[in-house]
Amino acid sequence: QKEVEQDPGPLSVPEGAIVSLNCTYSNSAFQYFMWYRQYSRKGPELLMYTYSSGNKEDGRFTAQVDKSSKYISLFIRDSQPSDSATYLCAMILYTGTASKLTFGTGTRLQVTL
Amino acid sequence: ETGVTQSPTHLIKTRGQQVTLRCSSQSGHNTVSWYQQALGQGPQFIFQYYREEENGRGNFPPRFSGLQFPNYSSELNVNALELDDSALYLCASSFGRTGPGELFFGEGSRLTVL
């Protein structure tokens, strides 16, 4: 079993729709929970991160973490064509001086006009 | 722009060859991590260097090796290339064991092994 599982998609939604992206994880030692956006042939770009259970909002984006269920979500409101990208959930594990990110497989999102 | 630069951006090698990929950290950063991202997959942790020493390693064979230099730039070396090594190789830099807000990725080096 992978430490981080992500709904594979792909997702295709019309402009203005609400998008829900989800990941589950198995390692309770993860300390930060992140969402990255990756455009084709580019490096990942950090969208949001949190370390505690609950919701965190930033503009049209809301990150939700439920540590008891080991479940994280990203909601995108009023989706735009520019949101079309691959979304990666990721989690950080610290061991000694090292910080290791474990990523989900990514969900490809297409927002159509 | 994150300030993390990688070279080359694209390269093609044949099976059995060796490759060196380079990463220049953001100014002031002393930690570099390398990740392999196969097509349609999420990045996988290869290893991390902190102040010129390897301080963490993922499930990659010894033919994946690295270096970090006194200026904190880094190299990833892969020997005896295999077809499955075809991937986007990403480096990320940070200052020590930092939170995700201070960890920055480069644009990657895309390696194709024929």
mmCIF file of C-alpha atoms in Angstrom, chain A residues 14-101:
data_model
loop_
_atom_site.group_PDB
_atom_site.id
_atom_site.type_symbol
_atom_site.label_atom_id
_atom_site.label_comp_id
_atom_site.label_asym_id
_atom_site.label_seq_id
_atom_site.Cartn_x
_atom_site.Cartn_y
_atom_site.Cartn_z
ATOM 1 C CA PRO A 14 -17.012 23.561 -16.869
ATOM 2 C CA GLU A 15 -15.787 27.022 -15.943
ATOM 3 C CA GLY A 16 -17.309 28.191 -12.667
ATOM 4 C CA ALA A 17 -17.696 24.687 -11.192
ATOM 5 C CA ILE A 18 -16.540 23.680 -7.731
ATOM 6 C CA VAL A 19 -13.727 21.140 -7.844
ATOM 7 C CA SER A 20 -12.905 18.654 -5.085
ATOM 8 C CA LEU A 21 -9.529 16.907 -5.026
ATOM 9 C CA ASN A 22 -8.792 14.240 -2.445
ATOM 10 C CA CYS A 23 -5.961 12.231 -0.884
ATOM 11 C CA THR A 24 -5.665 9.675 1.856
ATOM 12 C CA TYR A 25 -2.513 8.760 3.754
ATOM 13 C CA SER A 26 -1.377 6.015 6.063
ATOM 14 C CA ASN A 27 1.571 7.496 8.019
ATOM 15 C CA SER A 28 0.389 9.396 11.070
ATOM 16 C CA ALA A 29 3.905 10.880 11.473
ATOM 17 C CA PHE A 30 3.394 13.255 8.543
ATOM 18 C CA GLN A 31 3.642 16.809 9.874
ATOM 19 C CA TYR A 32 2.641 19.104 7.013
ATOM 20 C CA PHE A 33 0.010 18.619 4.338
ATOM 21 C CA MET A 34 0.440 20.445 1.061
ATOM 22 C CA TRP A 35 -1.133 20.955 -2.312
ATOM 23 C CA TYR A 36 1.012 21.688 -5.341
ATOM 24 C CA ARG A 37 -0.052 22.742 -8.810
ATOM 25 C CA GLN A 38 2.029 21.586 -11.739
ATOM 26 C CA TYR A 39 1.639 22.881 -15.252
ATOM 27 C CA SER A 40 2.826 20.758 -18.138
ATOM 28 C CA ARG A 41 6.634 20.495 -18.283
ATOM 29 C CA LYS A 42 7.083 22.715 -15.208
ATOM 30 C CA GLY A 43 8.138 22.150 -11.617
ATOM 31 C CA PRO A 44 5.526 21.894 -8.839
ATOM 32 C CA GLU A 45 4.313 25.182 -7.389
ATOM 33 C CA LEU A 46 3.100 25.292 -3.793
ATOM 34 C CA LEU A 47 -0.558 26.326 -3.526
ATOM 35 C CA MET A 48 -1.356 25.826 0.140
ATOM 36 C CA TYR A 49 -0.141 24.012 3.198
ATOM 37 C CA THR A 50 -1.334 23.316 6.709
ATOM 38 C CA TYR A 51 -0.252 21.226 9.673
ATOM 39 C CA SER A 52 -3.462 20.837 11.660
ATOM 40 C CA SER A 53 -6.915 19.381 11.143
ATOM 41 C CA GLY A 54 -9.510 21.826 9.879
ATOM 42 C CA ASN A 55 -9.983 24.186 6.965
ATOM 43 C CA LYS A 56 -7.631 26.811 5.575
ATOM 44 C CA GLU A 57 -8.880 29.240 2.967
ATOM 45 C CA ASP A 58 -6.927 31.307 0.436
ATOM 46 C CA GLY A 59 -9.030 33.089 -2.136
ATOM 47 C CA ARG A 60 -10.838 30.504 -4.265
ATOM 48 C CA PHE A 61 -8.920 27.626 -2.658
ATOM 49 C CA THR A 62 -9.746 25.761 0.563
ATOM 50 C CA ALA A 63 -7.538 23.051 2.008
ATOM 51 C CA GLN A 64 -9.145 20.626 4.422
ATOM 52 C CA VAL A 65 -7.357 18.128 6.666
ATOM 53 C CA ASP A 66 -8.917 15.410 8.819
ATOM 54 C CA LYS A 67 -6.107 13.738 10.760
ATOM 55 C CA SER A 68 -8.439 11.268 12.468
ATOM 56 C CA SER A 69 -9.497 9.876 9.083
ATOM 57 C CA LYS A 70 -6.101 10.531 7.434
ATOM 58 C CA TYR A 71 -7.837 12.411 4.651
ATOM 59 C CA ILE A 72 -7.054 15.716 2.947
ATOM 60 C CA SER A 73 -8.954 17.667 0.333
ATOM 61 C CA LEU A 74 -8.538 20.735 -1.840
ATOM 62 C CA PHE A 75 -11.601 22.625 -3.006
ATOM 63 C CA ILE A 76 -11.466 25.107 -5.861
ATOM 64 C CA ARG A 77 -14.424 27.476 -6.177
ATOM 65 C CA ASP A 78 -15.394 29.299 -9.372
ATOM 66 C CA SER A 79 -12.886 27.276 -11.366
ATOM 67 C CA GLN A 80 -11.157 29.022 -14.262
ATOM 68 C CA PRO A 81 -9.502 27.697 -17.436
ATOM 69 C CA SER A 82 -6.186 28.871 -15.943
ATOM 70 C CA ASP A 83 -6.707 26.292 -13.151
ATOM 71 C CA SER A 84 -6.185 23.529 -15.713
ATOM 72 C CA ALA A 85 -3.139 21.676 -14.425
ATOM 73 C CA THR A 86 -2.110 18.614 -12.445
ATOM 74 C CA TYR A 87 -2.690 18.904 -8.706
ATOM 75 C CA LEU A 88 -0.426 16.988 -6.365
ATOM 76 C CA CYS A 89 -1.018 16.386 -2.686
ATOM 77 C CA ALA A 90 2.156 15.995 -0.638
ATOM 78 C CA MET A 91 3.157 15.412 2.963
ATOM 79 C CA ILE A 92 6.350 16.088 4.860
ATOM 80 C CA LEU A 93 8.111 13.666 7.171
ATOM 81 C CA TYR A 94 11.005 14.973 9.248
ATOM 82 C CA THR A 95 13.726 12.540 10.341
ATOM 83 C CA GLY A 96 16.789 14.051 11.999
ATOM 84 C CA THR A 97 17.941 16.905 9.780
ATOM 85 C CA ALA A 98 16.134 15.539 6.728
ATOM 86 C CA SER A 99 12.761 16.566 5.380
ATOM 87 C CA LYS A 100 11.197 14.151 2.897
ATOM 88 C CA LEU A 101 8.133 14.932 0.796
#
